[in-house]
Amino acid sequence: MPVRQARATDHDAVAAFTADTWADREVGDYIPDVFPEWVASDGKDQHTVVATVDGTPVGICQARLLADDEAWLQGMRVDPDHRGDGHGKAVVTDLFSWCRERDATVARSLVFGWNGAGMGQARAVGFNPVTACRFVELDPDSDAQPDGIVGYSAAAWQFWTHSDARAHLSGLARADSQAWALTELTRARLDGLAADGRAFALVDGGLRGMSVRVATRERDDQTVAEYAVAAWADADAARDVLAAIRADAAACDADAARVLVADTPRFISDAASTRCRLSDTTEYIFAADLSGA
């Protein structure tokens, strides 16, 4: 089954079969818009491929290297007229090989909770479920920061290491460079972010929470402060950690803030008790072990 690197001239064909990816929902597919950029930016850390029938693209997927041994796959799509013919498996298998050649030992991907077909496809092509996460959305507030917040990485790392959130999320948090990707939150990564004043912990009679900001991005004409993850001990600690995020986002002159949290009844209800906004959908993370031959 032919698979090759995507070309700029593939745009019309790819845009045609991704135009109505989720026809039953009021949400459009981003692939037609980003495809030219994907092709133009492919290189040593990124690879976009298409499956073809008689030379015409009928499937697409992209891989990105996020760390020394971690890869991220996204944009897996197959022309509705060719689904069930193995094209999804073909593009993913090709990208798994590309990732292995670059020493990646794991590849991950994200599927929204409403996308049952996407979850089924992820399982069919070799991914296994890892965790579920969700966004908490916050309004910046310079007056919100509570007592007990300290801005150094050792305390944040100590809390994260032993937290329920880390266990549920398998150590994953939002990636620094890719808005929708997750990667491991390592001590080295946290230290690097802390050096720029982006990590903080809640110390109130002991370690009780943490969070870390990874980026400030422009989205929908707003400046959004993005936080890789937040973890806390209980509902009171949730209130303080989320308040600290509001204050930090205000200090960044952000118009909005959002933070990744573990999608468990405790963490989601703790966040809800602070009267913050919760994103509408759960995000499911899948992974494939690439360490074998």
Short mmCIF file of C-alpha atoms in Angstrom, two decimals:
data_model
loop_
_atom_site.label_atom_id
_atom_site.label_comp_id
_atom_site.label_asym_id
_atom_site.label_seq_id
_atom_site.Cartn_x
_atom_site.Cartn_y
_atom_site.Cartn_z
CA MET A 1 0.00 0.00 0.00
CA PRO A 2 1.86 3.14 -1.22
CA VAL A 3 2.87 5.72 1.42
CA ARG A 4 5.11 8.70 0.66
CA GLN A 5 6.04 12.07 2.07
CA ALA A 6 3.38 14.70 1.54
CA ARG A 7 3.89 17.34 -1.15
CA ALA A 8 2.51 20.84 -1.56
CA THR A 9 0.66 19.66 -4.68
CA ASP A 10 -1.34 17.21 -2.52
CA HIS A 11 -3.26 20.05 -0.87
CA ASP A 12 -6.40 19.98 -3.01
CA ALA A 13 -6.85 16.23 -2.66
CA VAL A 14 -6.25 16.29 1.11
CA ALA A 15 -8.54 19.30 1.57
CA ALA A 16 -11.28 17.53 -0.38
CA PHE A 17 -11.38 14.39 1.77
CA THR A 18 -11.02 16.30 5.05
CA ALA A 19 -13.61 18.96 4.27
CA ASP A 20 -16.38 17.17 6.21
CA THR A 21 -14.45 14.98 8.61
CA TRP A 22 -17.00 15.53 11.38
CA ALA A 23 -20.11 16.25 9.34
CA ASP A 24 -22.36 15.41 12.30
CA ARG A 25 -20.80 18.08 14.51
CA GLU A 26 -20.53 21.86 14.33
CA VAL A 27 -16.74 21.71 14.12
CA GLY A 28 -14.51 21.93 11.08
CA ASP A 29 -11.31 20.03 10.41
CA TYR A 30 -8.09 22.01 10.74
CA ILE A 31 -6.18 19.90 8.21
CA PRO A 32 -7.03 21.92 5.06
CA ASP A 33 -5.76 25.10 6.76
CA VAL A 34 -2.52 23.72 8.22
CA PHE A 35 -1.52 21.34 5.41
CA PRO A 36 0.60 23.86 3.45
CA GLU A 37 2.49 24.80 6.63
CA TRP A 38 2.97 21.14 7.54
CA VAL A 39 4.56 20.37 4.19
CA ALA A 40 6.71 23.49 4.22
CA SER A 41 8.01 22.86 7.74
CA ASP A 42 8.76 19.13 7.43
CA GLY A 43 12.33 18.33 8.40
CA LYS A 44 14.47 16.37 10.82
CA ASP A 45 11.93 16.61 13.66
CA GLN A 46 8.70 16.47 11.65
CA HIS A 47 7.40 14.21 8.90
CA THR A 48 4.04 14.30 7.07
CA VAL A 49 2.98 11.36 4.90
CA VAL A 50 0.09 10.41 2.67
CA ALA A 51 -1.28 7.08 1.54
CA THR A 52 -2.16 7.03 -2.14
CA VAL A 53 -4.38 5.17 -4.59
CA ASP A 54 -3.30 5.57 -8.21
CA GLY A 55 -1.12 8.46 -7.07
CA THR A 56 -3.91 10.38 -5.38
CA PRO A 57 -3.76 10.94 -1.58
CA VAL A 58 -6.46 9.10 0.38
CA GLY A 59 -4.90 9.20 3.86
CA ILE A 60 -2.69 11.51 5.87
CA CYS A 61 -0.83 11.65 9.19
CA GLN A 62 2.05 13.60 10.70
CA ALA A 63 4.73 12.73 13.29
CA ARG A 64 6.71 15.18 15.40
CA LEU A 65 9.60 14.52 17.75
CA LEU A 66 8.95 16.30 21.04
CA ALA A 67 11.90 15.05 23.10
CA ASP A 68 14.88 12.75 22.74
CA ASP A 69 12.71 9.63 22.82
CA GLU A 70 9.11 10.88 22.55
CA ALA A 71 7.09 11.31 19.36
CA TRP A 72 3.62 12.71 18.71
CA LEU A 73 1.30 11.66 15.87
CA GLN A 74 -1.54 13.88 14.72
CA GLY A 75 -3.93 14.53 11.87
CA MET A 76 -4.66 10.89 11.04
CA ARG A 77 -7.39 11.02 8.39
CA VAL A 78 -8.64 8.66 5.67
CA ASP A 79 -10.88 9.49 2.72
CA PRO A 80 -14.39 8.19 3.60
CA ASP A 81 -14.49 6.37 0.26
CA HIS A 82 -11.40 4.36 1.24
CA ARG A 83 -11.96 3.67 4.93
CA GLY A 84 -11.54 0.08 5.98
CA ASP A 85 -8.92 -0.56 3.30
CA GLY A 86 -5.91 -0.27 5.62
CA HIS A 87 -4.68 3.20 4.65
CA GLY A 88 -4.77 4.47 8.25
CA LYS A 89 -2.65 1.54 9.37
CA ALA A 90 -0.27 2.12 6.47
CA VAL A 91 0.50 5.77 7.26
CA VAL A 92 0.89 5.09 10.98
CA THR A 93 3.17 2.08 10.40
CA ASP A 94 5.33 4.21 8.11
CA LEU A 95 5.55 6.97 10.74
CA PHE A 96 6.33 4.49 13.52
CA SER A 97 9.34 3.38 11.46
CA TRP A 98 10.39 7.00 10.93
CA CYS A 99 10.15 7.65 14.68
CA ARG A 100 12.15 4.52 15.57
CA GLU A 101 14.89 5.54 13.16
CA ARG A 102 15.20 8.74 15.22
CA ASP A 103 15.42 6.82 18.51
CA ALA A 104 11.87 7.48 19.72
CA THR A 105 10.69 4.75 22.08
CA VAL A 106 7.08 5.94 22.38
CA ALA A 107 4.57 7.65 20.11
CA ARG A 108 1.46 9.30 21.49
CA SER A 109 -1.70 10.75 20.05
CA LEU A 110 -4.85 12.56 21.21
CA VAL A 111 -8.51 11.86 20.44
CA PHE A 112 -11.40 13.97 21.70
CA GLY A 113 -13.96 12.17 23.82
CA TRP A 114 -16.77 12.77 21.34
CA ASN A 115 -14.80 11.11 18.52
CA GLY A 116 -15.65 7.45 18.94
CA ALA A 117 -14.54 6.61 15.40
CA GLY A 118 -11.18 8.25 16.07
CA MET A 119 -10.67 6.23 19.23
CA GLY A 120 -11.51 3.04 17.38
CA GLN A 121 -9.07 3.94 14.64
CA ALA A 122 -6.33 4.68 17.17
CA ARG A 123 -6.73 1.23 18.69
CA ALA A 124 -6.84 -0.42 15.28
CA VAL A 125 -3.54 1.07 14.14
CA GLY A 126 -1.55 0.16 17.24
CA PHE A 127 -2.22 2.70 19.98
CA ASN A 128 -3.35 1.82 23.50
CA PRO A 129 -5.21 4.09 25.93
CA VAL A 130 -3.08 5.87 28.54
CA THR A 131 -5.04 8.60 30.28
CA ALA A 132 -7.76 11.24 30.10
CA CYS A 133 -7.35 14.96 30.68
CA ARG A 134 -9.31 18.16 30.43
CA PHE A 135 -8.80 21.93 30.46
CA VAL A 136 -9.76 24.32 33.21
CA GLU A 137 -10.31 27.82 31.83
CA LEU A 138 -9.61 30.86 34.02
CA ASP A 139 -9.83 34.64 33.94
CA PRO A 140 -6.56 36.38 34.89
CA ASP A 141 -6.78 38.32 38.16
CA SER A 142 -3.82 40.19 39.66
CA ASP A 143 -5.47 40.19 43.09
CA ALA A 144 -6.06 36.43 43.22
CA GLN A 145 -2.73 35.07 44.43
CA PRO A 146 -3.03 33.42 47.87
CA ASP A 147 -0.42 33.07 50.60
CA GLY A 148 1.87 30.06 50.48
CA ILE A 149 2.89 30.25 46.83
CA VAL A 150 6.61 29.76 46.22
CA GLY A 151 8.31 30.03 42.87
CA TYR A 152 10.97 27.38 42.73
CA SER A 153 11.16 24.02 41.03
CA ALA A 154 12.25 21.71 43.84
CA ALA A 155 8.97 22.01 45.73
CA ALA A 156 6.90 21.81 42.54
CA TRP A 157 8.77 18.68 41.46
CA GLN A 158 8.44 17.07 44.88
CA PHE A 159 4.69 17.52 44.89
CA TRP A 160 4.27 16.43 41.27
CA THR A 161 6.35 13.29 41.82
CA HIS A 162 4.04 11.96 44.53
CA SER A 163 0.73 13.37 43.33
CA ASP A 164 -2.41 11.51 42.28
CA ALA A 165 -2.45 13.73 39.20
CA ARG A 166 0.92 12.46 38.03
CA ALA A 167 -0.14 8.85 38.57
CA HIS A 168 -3.36 9.34 36.60
CA LEU A 169 -1.65 11.27 33.79
CA SER A 170 1.24 8.79 33.56
CA GLY A 171 3.64 11.66 34.12
CA LEU A 172 2.39 13.61 31.10
CA ALA A 173 1.75 17.32 30.80
CA ARG A 174 1.17 19.77 27.97
CA ALA A 175 4.20 20.15 25.70
CA ASP A 176 6.19 23.38 25.60
CA SER A 177 6.23 23.84 21.83
CA GLN A 178 3.07 22.12 20.55
CA ALA A 179 -0.30 23.41 21.71
CA TRP A 180 -2.13 20.06 21.54
CA ALA A 181 0.64 17.62 22.37
CA LEU A 182 1.59 16.02 25.69
CA THR A 183 5.04 14.92 26.79
CA GLU A 184 6.64 13.77 30.03
CA LEU A 185 7.14 16.41 32.69
CA THR A 186 10.69 15.54 33.73
CA ARG A 187 12.79 17.20 36.43
CA ALA A 188 15.06 18.70 33.78
CA ARG A 189 12.11 20.14 31.88
CA LEU A 190 10.55 21.56 35.04
CA ASP A 191 13.88 23.08 36.12
CA GLY A 192 14.21 24.78 32.75
CA LEU A 193 10.75 26.32 33.00
CA ALA A 194 11.34 27.30 36.62
CA ALA A 195 14.49 29.16 35.60
CA ASP A 196 12.20 31.48 33.63
CA GLY A 197 9.87 31.92 36.62
CA ARG A 198 7.18 29.62 35.25
CA ALA A 199 6.91 26.96 37.99
CA PHE A 200 5.37 27.38 41.42
CA ALA A 201 4.26 25.28 44.37
CA LEU A 202 1.72 25.75 47.14
CA VAL A 203 3.32 25.38 50.57
CA ASP A 204 0.75 25.69 53.35
CA GLY A 205 1.50 23.43 56.28
CA GLY A 206 3.35 21.21 53.82
CA LEU A 207 3.39 20.80 50.04
CA ARG A 208 -0.18 20.99 48.75
CA GLY A 209 -0.05 21.77 45.03
CA MET A 210 1.86 22.91 41.95
CA SER A 211 1.59 24.20 38.42
CA VAL A 212 3.87 25.33 35.60
CA ARG A 213 3.32 27.70 32.68
CA VAL A 214 4.64 26.55 29.32
CA ALA A 215 3.68 29.32 26.91
CA THR A 216 1.69 32.42 26.14
CA ARG A 217 -0.03 32.06 22.80
CA GLU A 218 -2.33 34.11 20.59
CA ARG A 219 -5.67 32.40 20.02
CA ASP A 220 -8.91 33.88 18.66
CA ASP A 221 -7.58 37.43 19.06
CA GLN A 222 -6.68 36.78 22.69
CA THR A 223 -3.42 36.27 24.54
CA VAL A 224 -3.78 32.97 26.40
CA ALA A 225 -1.44 31.85 29.17
CA GLU A 226 -1.03 28.07 28.85
CA TYR A 227 -0.19 25.88 31.87
CA ALA A 228 1.20 22.40 31.32
CA VAL A 229 -0.58 20.88 34.30
CA ALA A 230 -1.90 21.62 37.77
CA ALA A 231 -2.02 19.24 40.73
CA TRP A 232 -3.32 19.73 44.25
CA ALA A 233 -4.04 17.87 47.47
CA ASP A 234 -7.71 18.72 48.01
CA ALA A 235 -10.46 21.21 47.16
CA ASP A 236 -8.97 23.97 49.31
CA ALA A 237 -5.60 23.53 47.65
CA ALA A 238 -7.31 23.56 44.25
CA ARG A 239 -8.76 26.98 45.05
CA ASP A 240 -5.31 28.33 45.95
CA VAL A 241 -3.43 26.78 43.01
CA LEU A 242 -6.01 28.02 40.50
CA ALA A 243 -5.94 31.46 42.14
CA ALA A 244 -2.16 31.51 41.72
CA ILE A 245 -2.60 30.69 38.03
CA ARG A 246 -5.02 33.62 37.68
CA ALA A 247 -2.45 35.94 39.24
CA ASP A 248 0.41 34.58 37.15
CA ALA A 249 -1.63 34.96 33.94
CA ALA A 250 -2.42 38.56 34.87
CA ALA A 251 1.29 39.23 35.38
CA CYS A 252 1.82 37.99 31.80
CA ASP A 253 -0.80 40.48 30.53
CA ALA A 254 -2.85 37.53 29.30
CA ASP A 255 -6.53 37.87 28.43
CA ALA A 256 -7.28 34.29 29.42
CA ALA A 257 -5.64 31.25 30.98
CA ARG A 258 -6.11 27.52 30.71
CA VAL A 259 -4.51 24.63 32.51
CA LEU A 260 -4.48 20.87 31.92
CA VAL A 261 -5.84 18.70 34.74
CA ALA A 262 -6.41 15.00 35.22
CA ASP A 263 -9.94 14.07 34.17
CA THR A 264 -10.98 12.25 37.32
CA PRO A 265 -14.09 12.86 39.44
CA ARG A 266 -11.99 14.36 42.23
CA PHE A 267 -9.91 16.77 40.17
CA ILE A 268 -12.79 17.88 37.96
CA SER A 269 -15.17 18.41 40.88
CA ASP A 270 -12.44 20.19 42.89
CA ALA A 271 -11.97 22.58 39.98
CA ALA A 272 -15.70 23.00 39.51
CA SER A 273 -16.06 23.93 43.19
CA THR A 274 -13.95 27.04 42.50
CA ARG A 275 -16.57 28.17 39.94
CA CYS A 276 -14.09 28.07 37.09
CA ARG A 277 -15.02 27.01 33.57
CA LEU A 278 -14.38 23.46 32.37
CA SER A 279 -13.75 22.57 28.74
CA ASP A 280 -16.62 20.81 27.02
CA THR A 281 -14.83 17.59 26.21
CA THR A 282 -12.39 15.09 27.64
CA GLU A 283 -9.17 14.46 25.74
CA TYR A 284 -8.03 10.83 25.59
CA ILE A 285 -4.32 10.14 25.21
CA PHE A 286 -3.11 7.01 23.44
CA ALA A 287 0.42 5.63 23.16
CA ALA A 288 2.34 3.04 21.16
CA ASP A 289 5.50 1.35 22.43
CA LEU A 290 8.22 1.75 19.80
CA SER A 291 11.03 0.17 21.78
CA GLY A 292 10.70 -3.19 20.03
CA ALA A 293 11.87 -4.07 16.53
#
